[in-house]
Tab-separated table of C-alpha atoms in Angstrom:
chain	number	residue	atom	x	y	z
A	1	UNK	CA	50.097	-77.933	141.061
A	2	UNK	CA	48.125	-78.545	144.254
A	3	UNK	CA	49.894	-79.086	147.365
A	4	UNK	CA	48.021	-77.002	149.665
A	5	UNK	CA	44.624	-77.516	150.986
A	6	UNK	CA	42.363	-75.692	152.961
A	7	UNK	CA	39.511	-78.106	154.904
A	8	UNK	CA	36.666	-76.210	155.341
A	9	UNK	CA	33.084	-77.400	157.470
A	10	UNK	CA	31.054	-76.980	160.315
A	11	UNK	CA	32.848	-77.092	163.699
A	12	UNK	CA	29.835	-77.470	165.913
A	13	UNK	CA	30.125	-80.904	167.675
A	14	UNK	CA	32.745	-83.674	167.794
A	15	UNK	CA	31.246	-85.685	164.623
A	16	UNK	CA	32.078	-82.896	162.326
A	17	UNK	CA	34.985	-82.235	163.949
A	18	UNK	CA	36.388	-85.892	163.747
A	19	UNK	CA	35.405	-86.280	159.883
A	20	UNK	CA	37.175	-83.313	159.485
A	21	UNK	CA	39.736	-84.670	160.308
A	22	UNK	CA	39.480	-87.712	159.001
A	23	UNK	CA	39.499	-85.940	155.936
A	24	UNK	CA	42.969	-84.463	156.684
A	25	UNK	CA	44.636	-87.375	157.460
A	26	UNK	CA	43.735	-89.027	154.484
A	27	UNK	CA	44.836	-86.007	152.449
A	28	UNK	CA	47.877	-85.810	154.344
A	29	UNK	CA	48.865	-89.822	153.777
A	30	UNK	CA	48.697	-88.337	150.038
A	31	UNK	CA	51.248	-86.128	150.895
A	32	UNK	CA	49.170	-82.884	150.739
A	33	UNK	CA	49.665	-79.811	153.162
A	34	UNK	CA	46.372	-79.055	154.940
A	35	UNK	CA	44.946	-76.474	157.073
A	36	UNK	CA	42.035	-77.232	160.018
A	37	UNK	CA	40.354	-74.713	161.675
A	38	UNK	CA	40.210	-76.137	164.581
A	39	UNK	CA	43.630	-77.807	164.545
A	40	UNK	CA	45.736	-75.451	163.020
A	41	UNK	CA	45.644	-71.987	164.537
A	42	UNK	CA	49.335	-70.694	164.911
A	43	UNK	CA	49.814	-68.566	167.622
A	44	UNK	CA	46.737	-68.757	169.944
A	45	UNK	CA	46.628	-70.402	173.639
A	46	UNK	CA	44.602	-73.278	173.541
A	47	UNK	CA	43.340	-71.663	177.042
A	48	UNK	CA	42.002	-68.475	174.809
A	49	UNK	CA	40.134	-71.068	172.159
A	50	UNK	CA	37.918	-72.217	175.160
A	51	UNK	CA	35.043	-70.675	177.406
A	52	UNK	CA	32.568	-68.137	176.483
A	53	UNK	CA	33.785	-65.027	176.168
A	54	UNK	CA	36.328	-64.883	173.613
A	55	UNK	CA	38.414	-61.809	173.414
A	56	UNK	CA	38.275	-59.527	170.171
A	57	UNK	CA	42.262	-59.923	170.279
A	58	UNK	CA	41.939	-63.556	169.807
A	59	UNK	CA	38.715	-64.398	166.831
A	60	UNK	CA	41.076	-61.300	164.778
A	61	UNK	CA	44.111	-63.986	165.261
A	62	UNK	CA	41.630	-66.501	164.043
A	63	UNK	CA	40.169	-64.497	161.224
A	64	UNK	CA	43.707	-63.664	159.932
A	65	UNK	CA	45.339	-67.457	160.169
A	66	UNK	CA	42.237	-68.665	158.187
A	67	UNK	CA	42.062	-65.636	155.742
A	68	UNK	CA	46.361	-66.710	155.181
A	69	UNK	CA	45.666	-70.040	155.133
A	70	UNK	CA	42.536	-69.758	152.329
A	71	UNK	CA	44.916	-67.362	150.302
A	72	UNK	CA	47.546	-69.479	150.443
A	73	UNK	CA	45.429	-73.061	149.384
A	74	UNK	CA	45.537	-74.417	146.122
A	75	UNK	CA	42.194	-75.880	146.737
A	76	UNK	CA	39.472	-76.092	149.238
A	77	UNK	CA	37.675	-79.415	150.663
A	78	UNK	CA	34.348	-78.437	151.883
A	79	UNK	CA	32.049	-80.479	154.244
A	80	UNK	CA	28.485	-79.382	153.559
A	81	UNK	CA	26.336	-81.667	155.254
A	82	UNK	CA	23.503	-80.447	157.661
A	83	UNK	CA	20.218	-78.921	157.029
A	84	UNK	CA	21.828	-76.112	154.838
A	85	UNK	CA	25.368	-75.740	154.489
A	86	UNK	CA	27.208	-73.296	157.018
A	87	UNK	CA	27.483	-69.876	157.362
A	88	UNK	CA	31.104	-70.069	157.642
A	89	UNK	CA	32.018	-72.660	154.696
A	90	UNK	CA	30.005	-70.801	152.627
A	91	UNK	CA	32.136	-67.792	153.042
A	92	UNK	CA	35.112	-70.223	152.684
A	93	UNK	CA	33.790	-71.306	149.340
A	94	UNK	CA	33.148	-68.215	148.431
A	95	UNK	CA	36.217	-67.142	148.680
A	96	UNK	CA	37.837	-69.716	147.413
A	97	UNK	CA	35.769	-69.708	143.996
A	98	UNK	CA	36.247	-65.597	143.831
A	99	UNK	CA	40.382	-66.631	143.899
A	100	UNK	CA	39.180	-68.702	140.754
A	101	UNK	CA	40.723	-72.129	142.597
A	102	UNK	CA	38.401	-75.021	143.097
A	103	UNK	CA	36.403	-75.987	145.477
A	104	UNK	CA	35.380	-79.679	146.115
A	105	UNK	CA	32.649	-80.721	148.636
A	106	UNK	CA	31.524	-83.554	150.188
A	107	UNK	CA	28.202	-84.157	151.084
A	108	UNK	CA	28.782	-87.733	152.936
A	109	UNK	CA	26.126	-89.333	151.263
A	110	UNK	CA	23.236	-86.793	152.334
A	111	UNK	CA	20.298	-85.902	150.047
A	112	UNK	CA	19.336	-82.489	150.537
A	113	UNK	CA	18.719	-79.985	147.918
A	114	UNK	CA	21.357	-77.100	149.009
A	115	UNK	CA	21.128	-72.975	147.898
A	116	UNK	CA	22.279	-73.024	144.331
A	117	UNK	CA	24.533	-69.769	144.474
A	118	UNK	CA	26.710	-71.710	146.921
A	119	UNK	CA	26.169	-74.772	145.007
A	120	UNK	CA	27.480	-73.287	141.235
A	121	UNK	CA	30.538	-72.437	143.329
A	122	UNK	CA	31.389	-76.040	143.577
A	123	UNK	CA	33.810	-77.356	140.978
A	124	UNK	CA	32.813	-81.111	142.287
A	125	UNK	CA	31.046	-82.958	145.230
A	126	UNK	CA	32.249	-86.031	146.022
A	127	UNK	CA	29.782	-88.641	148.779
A	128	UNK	CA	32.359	-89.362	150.678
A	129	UNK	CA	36.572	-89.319	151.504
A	130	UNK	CA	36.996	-92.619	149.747
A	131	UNK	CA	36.269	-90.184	146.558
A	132	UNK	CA	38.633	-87.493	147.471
A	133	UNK	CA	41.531	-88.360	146.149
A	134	UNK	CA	40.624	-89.437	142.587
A	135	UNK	CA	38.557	-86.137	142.481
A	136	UNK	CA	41.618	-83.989	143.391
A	137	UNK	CA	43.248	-85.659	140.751
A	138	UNK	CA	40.965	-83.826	137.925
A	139	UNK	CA	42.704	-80.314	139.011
A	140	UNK	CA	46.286	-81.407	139.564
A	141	UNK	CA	47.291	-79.932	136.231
């Protein structure tokens, strides 16, 4: 049954950070538990997630509430627009697919031809978060 979700994507500017979570919220109206990144980090200052010099202490803390939070998913949303996907939702995929739990991206709508290791990883990929929903249904069981 899937009641957890990770939401994995690229956290470099405030676009991908708002469809992000956009996608939350509408996977939270459905009643889903989901972890953000960038929302969700237990235990950290929000005064230590800012500036430049970021201390070892803290990106372990972050490390280790992702790494929980990817274990304990049922599934994994991906965002993997941009010129190639990134860096660190590949490893999130990754990991997700070596768990043997699916993975379902969206590409919102983009036509790019993306690395097809990281691609066969995908269970689905979706165009948008209208399509969500109906896709997470194929996996419920």
């Amino acid at each position: 049954m899937i009641k957890k979700i990770y939401i994995a994507g690229p956290l470099f500017n405030i676009h991908e950070k708002k469809y992000l979570e956009e996608i939350a919220s509408v996977l939270e109206g459905a009643g889903y538990e989901c972890f953000l990144p960038h929302r969700d980090q237990t235990g950290i200052e929000e005064s230590e997630l800012t500036g430049t010099d970021m201390s070892q202490k803290t990106k372990d803390r972050i490390f280790q509430n992702d790494l929980d939070a990817l274990s304990s998913a049922h599934l994994t949303v991906a965002l993997i627009t941009g010129q190639d996907i990134d860096s660190g939702t590949c490893a999130e995929i990754g990991y997700t697919y070596a768990e043997g739990k699916p993975v379902i991206a969206i590409d919102a709508e983009e036509r790019r031809y993306r690395n097809l290791f990281v691609e066969g990883m995908i269970s689905k990929t979706v165009n948008n978060v209208n399509e969500i929903l109906p896709a997470i249904d194929l996996y419920k069981n």
